GROMACS .gro file of C-alpha atoms in nm:
model
  188
    1MET     CA    1  -2.353  -0.907  -0.551
    2SER     CA    2  -2.528  -0.676  -0.750
    3GLY     CA    3  -2.440  -0.428  -1.009
    4GLU     CA    4  -2.429  -0.113  -0.752
    5GLU     CA    5  -2.274  -0.359  -0.475
    6ARG     CA    6  -1.975  -0.409  -0.739
    7ARG     CA    7  -1.939  -0.083  -0.836
    8ASP     CA    8  -1.880   0.032  -0.468
    9LEU     CA    9  -1.645  -0.233  -0.399
   10ARG     CA   10  -1.444  -0.154  -0.659
   11GLN     CA   11  -1.446   0.231  -0.615
   12ASN     CA   12  -1.453   0.229  -0.200
   13GLY     CA   13  -1.345  -0.148  -0.099
   14VAL     CA   14  -1.039  -0.189  -0.292
   15GLY     CA   15  -0.723   0.019  -0.310
   16VAL     CA   16  -0.451  -0.061  -0.584
   17VAL     CA   17  -0.089   0.052  -0.592
   18PHE     CA   18   0.011  -0.001  -0.930
   19GLN     CA   19   0.434  -0.058  -1.020
   20SER     CA   20   0.395   0.185  -1.297
   21PHE     CA   21   0.205   0.449  -1.016
   22GLY     CA   22  -0.074   0.517  -1.295
   23LEU     CA   23  -0.088   0.879  -1.212
   24LEU     CA   24  -0.247   1.132  -1.458
   25PRO     CA   25   0.051   1.354  -1.545
   26ALA     CA   26  -0.193   1.656  -1.635
   27LEU     CA   27  -0.292   1.654  -1.242
   28SER     CA   28  -0.100   1.769  -0.993
   29ALA     CA   29   0.015   1.520  -0.685
   30VAL     CA   30  -0.294   1.672  -0.485
   31GLU     CA   31  -0.545   1.635  -0.776
   32ASN     CA   32  -0.447   1.254  -0.844
   33VAL     CA   33  -0.493   1.172  -0.453
   34GLU     CA   34  -0.846   1.374  -0.424
   35LEU     CA   35  -0.949   1.184  -0.747
   36PRO     CA   36  -1.123   0.877  -0.597
   37LEU     CA   37  -1.325   1.111  -0.337
   38ARG     CA   38  -1.420   1.355  -0.639
   39VAL     CA   39  -1.530   1.029  -0.847
   40ASN     CA   40  -1.731   0.937  -0.556
   41GLY     CA   41  -1.900   1.247  -0.525
   42VAL     CA   42  -1.740   1.421  -0.220
   43ASP     CA   43  -1.707   1.796  -0.240
   44LEU     CA   44  -1.399   1.962  -0.348
   45GLY     CA   45  -1.294   2.104  -0.009
   46GLU     CA   46  -1.337   1.760   0.203
   47ALA     CA   47  -1.138   1.569  -0.101
   48ARG     CA   48  -0.859   1.850  -0.110
   49GLU     CA   49  -0.840   1.843   0.271
   50ARG     CA   50  -0.798   1.483   0.318
   51ALA     CA   51  -0.566   1.446  -0.005
   52GLU     CA   52  -0.347   1.704   0.180
   53GLY     CA   53  -0.346   1.523   0.515
   54TRP     CA   54  -0.224   1.185   0.305
   55LEU     CA   55   0.063   1.399   0.099
   56LEU     CA   56   0.156   1.544   0.457
   57ARG     CA   57   0.173   1.221   0.610
   58LEU     CA   58   0.375   1.072   0.307
   59GLY     CA   59   0.618   1.334   0.345
   60LEU     CA   60   0.502   1.544  -0.004
   61GLU     CA   61   0.399   1.871   0.185
   62THR     CA   62   0.607   2.090  -0.075
   63ARG     CA   63   0.531   1.886  -0.352
   64MET     CA   64   0.147   1.884  -0.337
   65HIS     CA   65   0.118   2.115  -0.634
   66ASN     CA   66   0.373   1.972  -0.901
   67ARG     CA   67   0.266   1.750  -1.212
   68THR     CA   68   0.356   1.406  -1.149
   69TYR     CA   69   0.636   1.456  -1.429
   70GLU     CA   70   0.808   1.716  -1.194
   71LEU     CA   71   0.836   1.453  -0.933
   72SER     CA   72   1.087   1.152  -0.852
   73ALA     CA   73   1.006   0.801  -0.910
   74GLY     CA   74   0.986   0.802  -0.507
   75GLN     CA   75   0.749   1.089  -0.480
   76GLN     CA   76   0.532   0.959  -0.748
   77GLN     CA   77   0.521   0.616  -0.556
   78ARG     CA   78   0.422   0.821  -0.271
   79VAL     CA   79   0.134   0.994  -0.437
   80ALA     CA   80   0.009   0.671  -0.585
   81VAL     CA   81   0.034   0.521  -0.233
   82ALA     CA   82  -0.211   0.812  -0.101
   83ARG     CA   83  -0.409   0.808  -0.393
   84ALA     CA   84  -0.474   0.416  -0.285
   85LEU     CA   85  -0.542   0.451   0.050
   86ILE     CA   86  -0.758   0.795   0.052
   87PRO     CA   87  -1.092   0.611   0.014
   88GLU     CA   88  -1.007   0.393   0.346
   89PRO     CA   89  -1.047   0.055   0.118
   90GLU     CA   90  -1.055  -0.292   0.313
   91ILE     CA   91  -0.850  -0.446   0.071
   92VAL     CA   92  -0.501  -0.307  -0.079
   93VAL     CA   93  -0.351  -0.474  -0.345
   94ALA     CA   94   0.030  -0.337  -0.435
   95ASP     CA   95   0.256  -0.429  -0.688
   96GLU     CA   96   0.620  -0.304  -0.534
   97PRO     CA   97   0.479  -0.028  -0.296
   98ILE     CA   98   0.842   0.062  -0.204
   99ALA     CA   99   1.031  -0.015  -0.500
  100GLU     CA  100   1.128   0.376  -0.556
  101VAL     CA  101   1.197   0.456  -0.223
  102ASP     CA  102   1.461   0.517   0.042
  103THR     CA  103   1.475   0.331   0.374
  104GLU     CA  104   1.294   0.651   0.553
  105ASN     CA  105   1.012   0.671   0.299
  106ALA     CA  106   0.971   0.280   0.314
  107ASP     CA  107   0.904   0.297   0.660
  108VAL     CA  108   0.608   0.534   0.599
  109ILE     CA  109   0.457   0.371   0.336
  110LEU     CA  110   0.496   0.032   0.514
  111GLU     CA  111   0.307   0.204   0.832
  112ALA     CA  112   0.034   0.358   0.599
  113LEU     CA  113  -0.051  -0.001   0.480
  114TRP     CA  114   0.008  -0.152   0.836
  115ASP     CA  115  -0.296   0.092   0.920
  116VAL     CA  116  -0.522  -0.076   0.673
  117ILE     CA  117  -0.462  -0.401   0.874
  118ARG     CA  118  -0.482  -0.265   1.222
  119ARG     CA  119  -0.848  -0.139   1.098
  120ASP     CA  120  -0.901  -0.535   1.012
  121GLY     CA  121  -0.838  -0.468   0.631
  122ALA     CA  122  -0.598  -0.677   0.428
  123VAL     CA  123  -0.272  -0.576   0.214
  124LEU     CA  124  -0.163  -0.811  -0.013
  125ALA     CA  125   0.167  -0.699  -0.188
  126ALA     CA  126   0.408  -0.832  -0.425
  127THR     CA  127   0.782  -0.732  -0.340
  128HIS     CA  128   1.141  -0.807  -0.354
  129ASN     CA  129   1.222  -0.553  -0.050
  130PRO     CA  130   1.346  -0.771   0.269
  131GLU     CA  131   1.250  -0.483   0.437
  132ALA     CA  132   0.873  -0.537   0.420
  133LEU     CA  133   0.947  -0.886   0.558
  134ARG     CA  134   0.931  -0.709   0.867
  135TYR     CA  135   0.581  -0.618   0.859
  136ALA     CA  136   0.471  -0.928   0.676
  137VAL     CA  137   0.612  -1.144   0.992
  138ALA     CA  138   0.442  -0.935   1.222
  139CYS     CA  139   0.102  -1.057   1.085
  140GLY     CA  140   0.228  -1.429   1.136
  141PRO     CA  141   0.329  -1.720   0.912
  142GLN     CA  142  -0.016  -1.730   0.727
  143SER     CA  143   0.036  -1.425   0.601
  144LEU     CA  144   0.338  -1.487   0.399
  145LEU     CA  145   0.307  -1.602   0.077
  146GLY     CA  146   0.548  -1.663  -0.220
  147ASP     CA  147   0.868  -1.822  -0.201
  148ALA     CA  148   0.969  -1.916   0.125
  149ASP     CA  149   1.281  -2.126   0.024
  150ALA     CA  150   1.435  -1.836  -0.157
  151LEU     CA  151   1.370  -1.611   0.143
  152ALA     CA  152   1.514  -1.831   0.401
  153GLY     CA  153   1.884  -1.780   0.444
  154SER     CA  154   1.870  -1.414   0.272
  155ALA     CA  155   1.996  -1.092   0.355
  156VAL     CA  156   1.712  -1.030   0.576
  157ASP     CA  157   1.791  -0.963   0.953
  158PRO     CA  158   1.870  -1.271   1.123
  159LEU     CA  159   1.556  -1.268   1.338
  160PHE     CA  160   1.326  -1.311   1.068
  161ASP     CA  161   1.512  -1.589   0.950
  162ASP     CA  162   1.390  -1.827   1.202
  163ALA     CA  163   1.006  -1.742   1.118
  164VAL     CA  164   1.114  -1.772   0.749
  165ALA     CA  165   1.241  -2.127   0.784
  166GLY     CA  166   0.917  -2.237   0.992
  167LEU     CA  167   0.731  -2.130   0.700
  168VAL     CA  168   0.941  -2.361   0.477
  169SER     CA  169   0.915  -2.634   0.697
  170GLY     CA  170   0.541  -2.579   0.723
  171SER     CA  171   0.501  -2.558   0.381
  172ARG     CA  172   0.695  -2.898   0.302
  173SER     CA  173   0.515  -3.088   0.543
  174GLY     CA  174   0.200  -3.004   0.351
  175ARG     CA  175   0.031  -2.808   0.618
  176SER     CA  176  -0.154  -2.516   0.543
  177ARG     CA  177  -0.012  -2.166   0.573
  178ARG     CA  178  -0.367  -2.012   0.667
  179SER     CA  179  -0.590  -2.030   0.925
  180GLY     CA  180  -0.956  -1.877   0.846
  181ARG     CA  181  -0.970  -1.527   0.722
  182THR     CA  182  -0.690  -1.344   0.940
  183PRO     CA  183  -0.623  -1.006   0.831
  184GLY     CA  184  -0.297  -0.966   0.711
  185TRP     CA  185  -0.028  -0.865   0.482
  186GLY     CA  186   0.085  -1.102   0.189
  187GLY     CA  187   0.420  -1.077   0.006
  188SER     CA  188   0.617  -1.267  -0.268
   0.00000   0.00000   0.00000
């Protein structure tokens, strides 16, 4: 892979959601979201329109022009998710993408991440939130990574206990939980 191809992959192919958000405090929410597009040479009008669209989708239409220090942790988390998703990456790496939000906003974020998978991308997420398991299980057992023993019998919805139990028995038998390149959700 050439240097230019690596740069393009970093700028467009991979979106990252940091647990600590990584937002620039001197910028507004919309400016933080449009930043990846502006770095890639997208004109301000298009970048602003797309950024506003993402903030609207994530329920931040009234907070677009606030600086990050004027936002709650949950609002900052949604700005960070929008910033990671605006370049339409093939892969999203997310560290605790729903840790700071309520259930309603967690669903909005998880749906946005699920869209990456729907377009044949992949999401690798580290989370302690059992709500994210609903999305991971929907991708199939090969998509769940981590401590399946800890997940079995947890407070997770009983519908998913069977799926997690299957992962535990599969991992104990030495069988691989991964079958080729399957786009999906990985969580731990």
